[in-house]
Short mmCIF file of C-alpha atoms and ligand atoms in Angstrom, two decimals:
data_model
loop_
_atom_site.label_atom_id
_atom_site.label_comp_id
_atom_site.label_asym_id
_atom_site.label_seq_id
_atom_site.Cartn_x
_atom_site.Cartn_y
_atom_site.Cartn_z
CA UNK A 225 0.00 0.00 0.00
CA UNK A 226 1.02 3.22 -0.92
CA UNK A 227 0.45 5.02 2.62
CA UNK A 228 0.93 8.73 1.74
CA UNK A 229 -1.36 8.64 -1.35
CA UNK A 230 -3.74 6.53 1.33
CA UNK A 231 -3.78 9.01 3.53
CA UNK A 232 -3.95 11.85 0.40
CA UNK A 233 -7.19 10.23 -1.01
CA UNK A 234 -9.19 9.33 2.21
CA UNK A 235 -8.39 12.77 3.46
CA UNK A 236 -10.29 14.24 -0.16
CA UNK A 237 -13.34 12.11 0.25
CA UNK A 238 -13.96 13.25 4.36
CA UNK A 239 -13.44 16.79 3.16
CA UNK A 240 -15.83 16.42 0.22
CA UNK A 241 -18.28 14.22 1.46
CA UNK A 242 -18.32 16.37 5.31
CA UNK A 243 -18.32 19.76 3.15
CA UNK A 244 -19.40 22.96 5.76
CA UNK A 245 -21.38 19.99 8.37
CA UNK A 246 -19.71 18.37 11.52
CA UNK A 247 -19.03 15.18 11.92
CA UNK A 248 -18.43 12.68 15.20
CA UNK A 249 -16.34 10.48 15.96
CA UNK A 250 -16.04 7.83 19.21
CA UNK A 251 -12.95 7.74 19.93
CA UNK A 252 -11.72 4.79 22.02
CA UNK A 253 -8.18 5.43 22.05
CA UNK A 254 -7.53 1.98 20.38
CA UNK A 255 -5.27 2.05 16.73
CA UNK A 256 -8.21 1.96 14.88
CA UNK A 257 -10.75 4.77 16.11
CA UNK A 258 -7.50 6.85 16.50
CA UNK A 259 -6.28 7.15 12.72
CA UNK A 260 -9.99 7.48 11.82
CA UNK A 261 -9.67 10.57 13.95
CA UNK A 262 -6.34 12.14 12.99
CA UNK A 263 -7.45 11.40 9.46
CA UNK A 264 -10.62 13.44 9.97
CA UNK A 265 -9.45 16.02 11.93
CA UNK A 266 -7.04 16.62 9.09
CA UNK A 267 -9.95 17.37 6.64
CA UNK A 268 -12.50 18.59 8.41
CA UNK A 269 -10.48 20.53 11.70
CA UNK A 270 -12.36 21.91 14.25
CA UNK A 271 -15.90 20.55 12.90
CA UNK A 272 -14.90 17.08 13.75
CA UNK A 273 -16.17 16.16 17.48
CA UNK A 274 -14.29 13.66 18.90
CA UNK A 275 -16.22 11.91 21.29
CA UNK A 276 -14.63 9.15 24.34
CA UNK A 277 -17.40 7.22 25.84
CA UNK A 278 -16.39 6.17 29.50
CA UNK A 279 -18.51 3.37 29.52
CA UNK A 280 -16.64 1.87 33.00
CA UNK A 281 -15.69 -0.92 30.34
CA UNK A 282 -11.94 0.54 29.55
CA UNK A 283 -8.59 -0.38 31.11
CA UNK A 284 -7.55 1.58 34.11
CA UNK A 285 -6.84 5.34 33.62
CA UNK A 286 -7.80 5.14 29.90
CA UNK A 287 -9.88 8.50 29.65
CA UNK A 288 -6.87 10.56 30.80
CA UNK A 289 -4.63 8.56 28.88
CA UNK A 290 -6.52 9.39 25.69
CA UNK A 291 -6.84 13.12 26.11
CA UNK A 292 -3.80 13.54 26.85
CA UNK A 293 -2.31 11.98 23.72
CA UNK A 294 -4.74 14.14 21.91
CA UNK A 295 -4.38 17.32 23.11
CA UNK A 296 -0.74 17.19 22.07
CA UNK A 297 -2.07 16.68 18.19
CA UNK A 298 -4.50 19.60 19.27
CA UNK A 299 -7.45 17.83 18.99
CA UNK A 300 -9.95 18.65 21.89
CA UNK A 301 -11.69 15.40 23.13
CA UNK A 302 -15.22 15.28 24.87
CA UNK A 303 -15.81 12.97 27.25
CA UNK A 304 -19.07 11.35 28.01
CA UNK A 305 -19.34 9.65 31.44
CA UNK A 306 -21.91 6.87 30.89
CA UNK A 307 -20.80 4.16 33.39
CA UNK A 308 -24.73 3.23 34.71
CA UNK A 309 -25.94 3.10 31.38
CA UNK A 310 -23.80 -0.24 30.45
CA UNK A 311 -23.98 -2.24 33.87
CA UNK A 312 -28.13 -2.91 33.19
CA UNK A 313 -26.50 -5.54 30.95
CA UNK A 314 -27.28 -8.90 33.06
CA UNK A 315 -26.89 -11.73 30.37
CA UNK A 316 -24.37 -14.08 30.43
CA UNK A 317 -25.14 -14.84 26.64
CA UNK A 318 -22.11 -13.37 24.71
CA UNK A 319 -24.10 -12.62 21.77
CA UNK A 320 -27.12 -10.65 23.62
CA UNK A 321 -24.50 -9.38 25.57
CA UNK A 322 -22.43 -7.74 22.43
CA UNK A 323 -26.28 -6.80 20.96
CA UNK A 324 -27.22 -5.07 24.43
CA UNK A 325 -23.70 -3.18 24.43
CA UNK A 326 -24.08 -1.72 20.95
CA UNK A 327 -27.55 -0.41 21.40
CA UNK A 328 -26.43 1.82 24.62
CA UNK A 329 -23.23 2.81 22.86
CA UNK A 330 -24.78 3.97 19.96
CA UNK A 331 -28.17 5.44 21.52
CA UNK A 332 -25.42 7.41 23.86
CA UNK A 333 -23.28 8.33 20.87
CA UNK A 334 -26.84 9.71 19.01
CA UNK A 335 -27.23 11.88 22.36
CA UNK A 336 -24.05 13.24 21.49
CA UNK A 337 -24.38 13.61 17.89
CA UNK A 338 -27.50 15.63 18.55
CA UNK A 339 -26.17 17.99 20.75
CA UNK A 340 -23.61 18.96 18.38
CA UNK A 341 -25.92 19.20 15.42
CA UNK A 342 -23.44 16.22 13.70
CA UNK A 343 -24.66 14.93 10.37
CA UNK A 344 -21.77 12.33 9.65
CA UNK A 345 -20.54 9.38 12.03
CA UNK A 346 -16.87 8.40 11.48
CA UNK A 347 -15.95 4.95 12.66
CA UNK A 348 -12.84 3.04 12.46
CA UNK A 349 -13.92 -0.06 11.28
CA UNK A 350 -11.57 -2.06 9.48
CA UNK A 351 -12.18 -5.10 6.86
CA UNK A 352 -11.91 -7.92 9.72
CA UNK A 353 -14.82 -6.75 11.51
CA UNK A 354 -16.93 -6.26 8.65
CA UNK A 355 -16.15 -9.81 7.06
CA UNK A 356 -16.11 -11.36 10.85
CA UNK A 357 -19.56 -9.79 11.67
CA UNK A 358 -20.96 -10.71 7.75
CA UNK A 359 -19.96 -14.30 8.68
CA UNK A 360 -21.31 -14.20 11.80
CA UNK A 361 -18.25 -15.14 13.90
CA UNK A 362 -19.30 -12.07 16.43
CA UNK A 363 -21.68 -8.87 16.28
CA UNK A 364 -19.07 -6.45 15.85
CA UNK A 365 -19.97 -3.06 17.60
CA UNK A 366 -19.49 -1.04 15.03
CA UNK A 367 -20.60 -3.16 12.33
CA UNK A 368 -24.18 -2.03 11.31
CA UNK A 369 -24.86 -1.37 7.29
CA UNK A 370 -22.95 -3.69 6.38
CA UNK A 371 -25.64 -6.01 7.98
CA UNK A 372 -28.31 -4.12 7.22
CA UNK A 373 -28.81 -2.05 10.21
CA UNK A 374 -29.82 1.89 9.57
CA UNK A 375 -27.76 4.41 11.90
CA UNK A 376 -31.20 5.83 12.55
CA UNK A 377 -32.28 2.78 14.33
CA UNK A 378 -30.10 4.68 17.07
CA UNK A 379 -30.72 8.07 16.80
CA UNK A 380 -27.77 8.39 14.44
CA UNK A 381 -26.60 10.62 11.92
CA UNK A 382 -27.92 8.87 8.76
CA UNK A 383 -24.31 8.83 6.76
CA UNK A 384 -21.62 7.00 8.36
CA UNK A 385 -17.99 7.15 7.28
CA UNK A 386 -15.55 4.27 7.46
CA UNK A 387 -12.03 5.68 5.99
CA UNK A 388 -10.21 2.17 7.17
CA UNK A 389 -13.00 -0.43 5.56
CA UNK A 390 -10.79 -2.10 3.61
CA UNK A 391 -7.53 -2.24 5.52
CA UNK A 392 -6.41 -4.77 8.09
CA UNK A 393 -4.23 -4.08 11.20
CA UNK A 394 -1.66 -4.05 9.88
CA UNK A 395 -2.28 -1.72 7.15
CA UNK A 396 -4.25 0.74 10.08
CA UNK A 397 -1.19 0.98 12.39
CA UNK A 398 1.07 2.05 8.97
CA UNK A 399 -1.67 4.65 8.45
CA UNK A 400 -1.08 6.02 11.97
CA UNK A 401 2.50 5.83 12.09
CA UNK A 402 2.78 7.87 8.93
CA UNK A 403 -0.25 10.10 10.52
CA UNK A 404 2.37 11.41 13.50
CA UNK A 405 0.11 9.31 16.08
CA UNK A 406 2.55 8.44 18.77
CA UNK A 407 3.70 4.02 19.24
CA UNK A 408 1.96 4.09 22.18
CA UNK A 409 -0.88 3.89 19.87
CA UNK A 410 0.46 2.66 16.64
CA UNK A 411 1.88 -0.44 18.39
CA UNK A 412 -0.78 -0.80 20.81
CA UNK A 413 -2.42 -4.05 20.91
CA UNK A 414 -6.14 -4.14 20.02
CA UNK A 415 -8.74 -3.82 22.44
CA UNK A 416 -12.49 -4.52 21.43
CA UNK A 417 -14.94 -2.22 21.36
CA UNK A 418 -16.97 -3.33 24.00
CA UNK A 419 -13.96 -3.70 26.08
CA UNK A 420 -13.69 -5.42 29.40
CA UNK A 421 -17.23 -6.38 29.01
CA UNK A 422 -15.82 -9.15 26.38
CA UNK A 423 -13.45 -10.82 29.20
CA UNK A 424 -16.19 -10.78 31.78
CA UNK A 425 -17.76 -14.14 31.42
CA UNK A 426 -21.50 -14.02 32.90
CA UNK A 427 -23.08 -11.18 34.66
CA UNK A 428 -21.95 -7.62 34.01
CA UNK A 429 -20.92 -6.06 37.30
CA UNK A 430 -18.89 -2.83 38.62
CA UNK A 431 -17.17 -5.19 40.90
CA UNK A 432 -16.84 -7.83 38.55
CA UNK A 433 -15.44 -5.77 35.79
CA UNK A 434 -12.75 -4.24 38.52
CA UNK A 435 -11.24 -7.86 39.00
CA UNK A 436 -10.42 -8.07 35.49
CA UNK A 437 -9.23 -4.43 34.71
CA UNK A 438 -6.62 -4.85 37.56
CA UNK A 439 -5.89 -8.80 36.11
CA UNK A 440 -5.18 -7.19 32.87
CA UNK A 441 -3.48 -4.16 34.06
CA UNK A 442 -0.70 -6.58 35.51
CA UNK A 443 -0.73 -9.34 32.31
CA UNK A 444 -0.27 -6.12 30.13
CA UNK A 445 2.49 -4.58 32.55
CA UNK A 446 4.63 -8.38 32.90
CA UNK A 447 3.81 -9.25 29.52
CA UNK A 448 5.07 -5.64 27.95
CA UNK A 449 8.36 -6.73 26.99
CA UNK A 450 7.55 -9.51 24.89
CA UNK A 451 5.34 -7.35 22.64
CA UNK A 452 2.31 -10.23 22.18
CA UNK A 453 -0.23 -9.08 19.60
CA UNK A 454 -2.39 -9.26 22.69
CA UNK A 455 -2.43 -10.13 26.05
CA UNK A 456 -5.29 -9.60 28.60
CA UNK A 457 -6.98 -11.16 31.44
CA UNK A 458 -10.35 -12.95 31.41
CA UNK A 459 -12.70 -13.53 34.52
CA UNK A 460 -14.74 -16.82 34.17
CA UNK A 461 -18.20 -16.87 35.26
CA UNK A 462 -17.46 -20.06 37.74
CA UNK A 463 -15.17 -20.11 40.91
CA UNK A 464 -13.34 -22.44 42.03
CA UNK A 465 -12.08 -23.45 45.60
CA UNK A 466 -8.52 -22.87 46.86
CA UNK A 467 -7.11 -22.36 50.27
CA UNK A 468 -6.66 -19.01 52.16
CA UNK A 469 -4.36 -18.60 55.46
CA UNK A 470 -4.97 -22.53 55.82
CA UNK A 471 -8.82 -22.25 55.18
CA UNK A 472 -11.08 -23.04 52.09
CA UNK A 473 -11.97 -20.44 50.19
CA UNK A 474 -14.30 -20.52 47.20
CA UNK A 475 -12.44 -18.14 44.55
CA UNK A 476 -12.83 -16.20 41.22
CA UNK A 477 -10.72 -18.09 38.09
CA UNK A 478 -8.55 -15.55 36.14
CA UNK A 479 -7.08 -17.00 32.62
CA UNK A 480 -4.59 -14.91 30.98
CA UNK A 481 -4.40 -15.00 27.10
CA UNK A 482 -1.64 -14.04 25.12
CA UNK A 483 -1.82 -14.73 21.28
CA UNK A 484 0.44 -13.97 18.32
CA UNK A 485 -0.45 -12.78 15.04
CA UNK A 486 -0.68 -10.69 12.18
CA UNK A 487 -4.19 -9.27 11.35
CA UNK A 488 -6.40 -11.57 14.04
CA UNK A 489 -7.83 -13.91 11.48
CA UNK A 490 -5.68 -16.59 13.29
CA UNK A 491 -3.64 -16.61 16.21
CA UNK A 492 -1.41 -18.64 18.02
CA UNK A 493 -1.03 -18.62 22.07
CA UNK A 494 2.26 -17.13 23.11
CA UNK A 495 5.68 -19.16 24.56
CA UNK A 496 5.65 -17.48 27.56
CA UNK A 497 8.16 -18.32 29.89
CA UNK A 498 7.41 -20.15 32.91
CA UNK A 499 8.95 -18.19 35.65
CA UNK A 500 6.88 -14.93 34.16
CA UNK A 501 4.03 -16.86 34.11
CA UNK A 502 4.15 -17.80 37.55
CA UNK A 503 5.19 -13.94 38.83
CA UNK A 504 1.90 -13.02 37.00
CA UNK A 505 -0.02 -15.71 39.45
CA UNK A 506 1.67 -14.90 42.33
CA UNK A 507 0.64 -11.37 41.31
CA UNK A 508 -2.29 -11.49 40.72
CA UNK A 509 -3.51 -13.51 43.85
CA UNK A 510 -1.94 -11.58 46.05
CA UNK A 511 -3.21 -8.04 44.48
CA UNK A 512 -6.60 -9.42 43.74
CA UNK A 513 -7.41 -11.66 46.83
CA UNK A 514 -10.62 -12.75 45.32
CA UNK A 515 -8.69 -14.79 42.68
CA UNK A 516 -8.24 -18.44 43.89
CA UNK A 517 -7.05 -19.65 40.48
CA UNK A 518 -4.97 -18.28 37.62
CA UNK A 519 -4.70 -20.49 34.00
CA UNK A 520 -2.84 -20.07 31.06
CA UNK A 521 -5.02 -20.54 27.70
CA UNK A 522 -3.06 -22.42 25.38
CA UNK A 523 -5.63 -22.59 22.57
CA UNK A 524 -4.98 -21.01 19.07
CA UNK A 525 -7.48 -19.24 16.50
CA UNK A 526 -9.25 -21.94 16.05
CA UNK A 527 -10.64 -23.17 17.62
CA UNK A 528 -10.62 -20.62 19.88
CA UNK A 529 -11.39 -16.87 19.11
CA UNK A 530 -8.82 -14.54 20.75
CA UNK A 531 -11.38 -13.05 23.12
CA UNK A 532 -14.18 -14.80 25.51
CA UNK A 533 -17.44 -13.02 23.84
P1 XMP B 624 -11.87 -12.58 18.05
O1 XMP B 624 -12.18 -12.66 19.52
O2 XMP B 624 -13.12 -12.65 17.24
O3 XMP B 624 -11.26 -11.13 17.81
O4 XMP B 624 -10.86 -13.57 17.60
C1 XMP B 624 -10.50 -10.75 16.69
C2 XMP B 624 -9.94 -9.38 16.97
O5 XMP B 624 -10.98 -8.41 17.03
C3 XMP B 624 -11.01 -7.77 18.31
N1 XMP B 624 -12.43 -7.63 18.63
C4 XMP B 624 -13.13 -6.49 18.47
N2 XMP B 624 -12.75 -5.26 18.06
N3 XMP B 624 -14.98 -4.50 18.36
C5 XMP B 624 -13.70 -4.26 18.03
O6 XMP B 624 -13.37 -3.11 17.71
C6 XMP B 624 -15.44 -5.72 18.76
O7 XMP B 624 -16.62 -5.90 19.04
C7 XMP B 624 -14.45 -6.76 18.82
N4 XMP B 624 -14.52 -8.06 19.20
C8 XMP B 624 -13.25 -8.56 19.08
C9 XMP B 624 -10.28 -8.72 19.24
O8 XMP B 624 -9.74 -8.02 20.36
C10 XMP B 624 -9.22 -9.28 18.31
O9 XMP B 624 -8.13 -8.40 18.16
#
């Protein structure tokens, strides 16, 4: 791919298909939604809205992390603080679950898009989601024409813009090195779009979604230097007994996945040495003393998917 002429082109066709309107743009911090805004905020300036849901679903002090990143490109970043809307979701069914999560992020998103008079939605999805969600592997949040869904359905603006559509990963994080976005984004790993609720297995909680943000806040820190493709935590929906200052204690499982590969079509689990894999249980016990168990997942793409929902 020629990235400059890329970059050349897809700026042209947000400029002349935005014209004197505003546009919005969630902005999640991940590779993706961040090119999608650099690229926008190229052509359209100041009439782009960039717009961070805090759905209580991120990894620990993303909000701050992401303005701050921004505000040195000089793009202003609103955030929208939205954390009861997303814990109604009760189901443990990973589908209804992804279905539920997309209908509150885009109802909030039309809230926004209102208020600022918006009449395009720029998203950052990429060709992976739209073929994974076609084929039904997964309901992709931010899949919806493509399977027939109208933006209005959600309040929406009614023309959506998806600069990236036919690029994988790999071709994205090219984009936003070229773009001036700093590695800490470029060569971050990916992170779904309905975040930690996709490594929560079974109900939805506040609490229950703190046990894994700290899980994966110490897999990402001890895994860091071996640069996996992607490495989180996931809280199963069981627990599992274990002992606690000689006593029985019936405890939450933690598995830690760390996969390898290009553009996540298929991935393979990581070789992670076994002394770092047992610093990140002894860590993660003792910092999380609800955990009574810690795995490894050892299972590739497929049979496996590389996250739990
Ligand atoms: P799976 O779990 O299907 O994931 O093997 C493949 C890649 O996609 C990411 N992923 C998502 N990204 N919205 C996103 O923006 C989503 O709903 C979503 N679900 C999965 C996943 O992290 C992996 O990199």
């Amino acid at each position: 791919m020629d990235v400059k002429k890329f970059i050349e082109e897809k700026v042209e066709e947000i400029r002349e298909t935005v014209g004197q309107n505003r546009a919005i743009v969630a902005l999640s911090g991940g590779v993706d939604s961040s090119t999608t805004t650099v690229l926008a905020h190229r052509a359209i300036g100041k009439r782009l809205i960039p717009v961070f849901i805090d759905d209580g679903l991120m990894r620990e002090g993303e909000s701050r992390r992401v303005k701050d990143i921004f505000r040195k490109l000089d793009i202003r970043v609103r955030v929208v603080r939205a954390r009861r809307e997303f814990f109604y979701i009760t189901t443990a069914n990973p589908e209804v679950k992804r279905r539920k999560f997309r209908r509150t992020f885009y109802r909030m998103l039309g809230r926004v898009a209102r208020r600022y008079k918006a009449k395009f939605l720029l998203q950052g999805t990429i060709l992976t989601d739209i073929e994974e969600t076609k084929r039904g592997v997964k309901t992709q949040h931010n899949v919806l024409e493509q399977i027939g869904i109208k933006p209005k359905r959600f309040g929406l603006p009614p023309v959506v813009i998806e600069p990236l559509k036919e690029l994988r990963k790999d071709g994205v994080r090219e984009v936003a090195k070229e773009l001036g976005l700093p590695p800490e984004i470029y060569e971050r790993m990916p992170f779904p779009g309905p975040g930690l609720a996709t490594r929560v297995l079974g109900r939805l909680t506040p609490q229950r979604v703190n046990i894994v943000r700290k899980a994966t806040t110490i897999v990402e820190k001890e895994l860091a230097e071996f640069k996996p493709f992607q490495a989180f935590a996931v809280l199963m929906s069981d627990k599992a007994t274990g002992m606690k200052k000689g006593k029985r204690h019936f405890g939450n499982i933690i598995v830690i996945r760390s996969v390898e590969s290009t553009d996540a079509r298929t991935a393979t689990p990581s070789q992670i040495p076994w002394e770092v894999l047992q610093r990140l249980q002894q860590r993660i016990c003792k910092e999380i003393p609800s955990v009574s168990r810690v795995l490894y997942d050892l299972t590739p793409k497929e049979p496996a998917t590389i996250e739990y929902i």
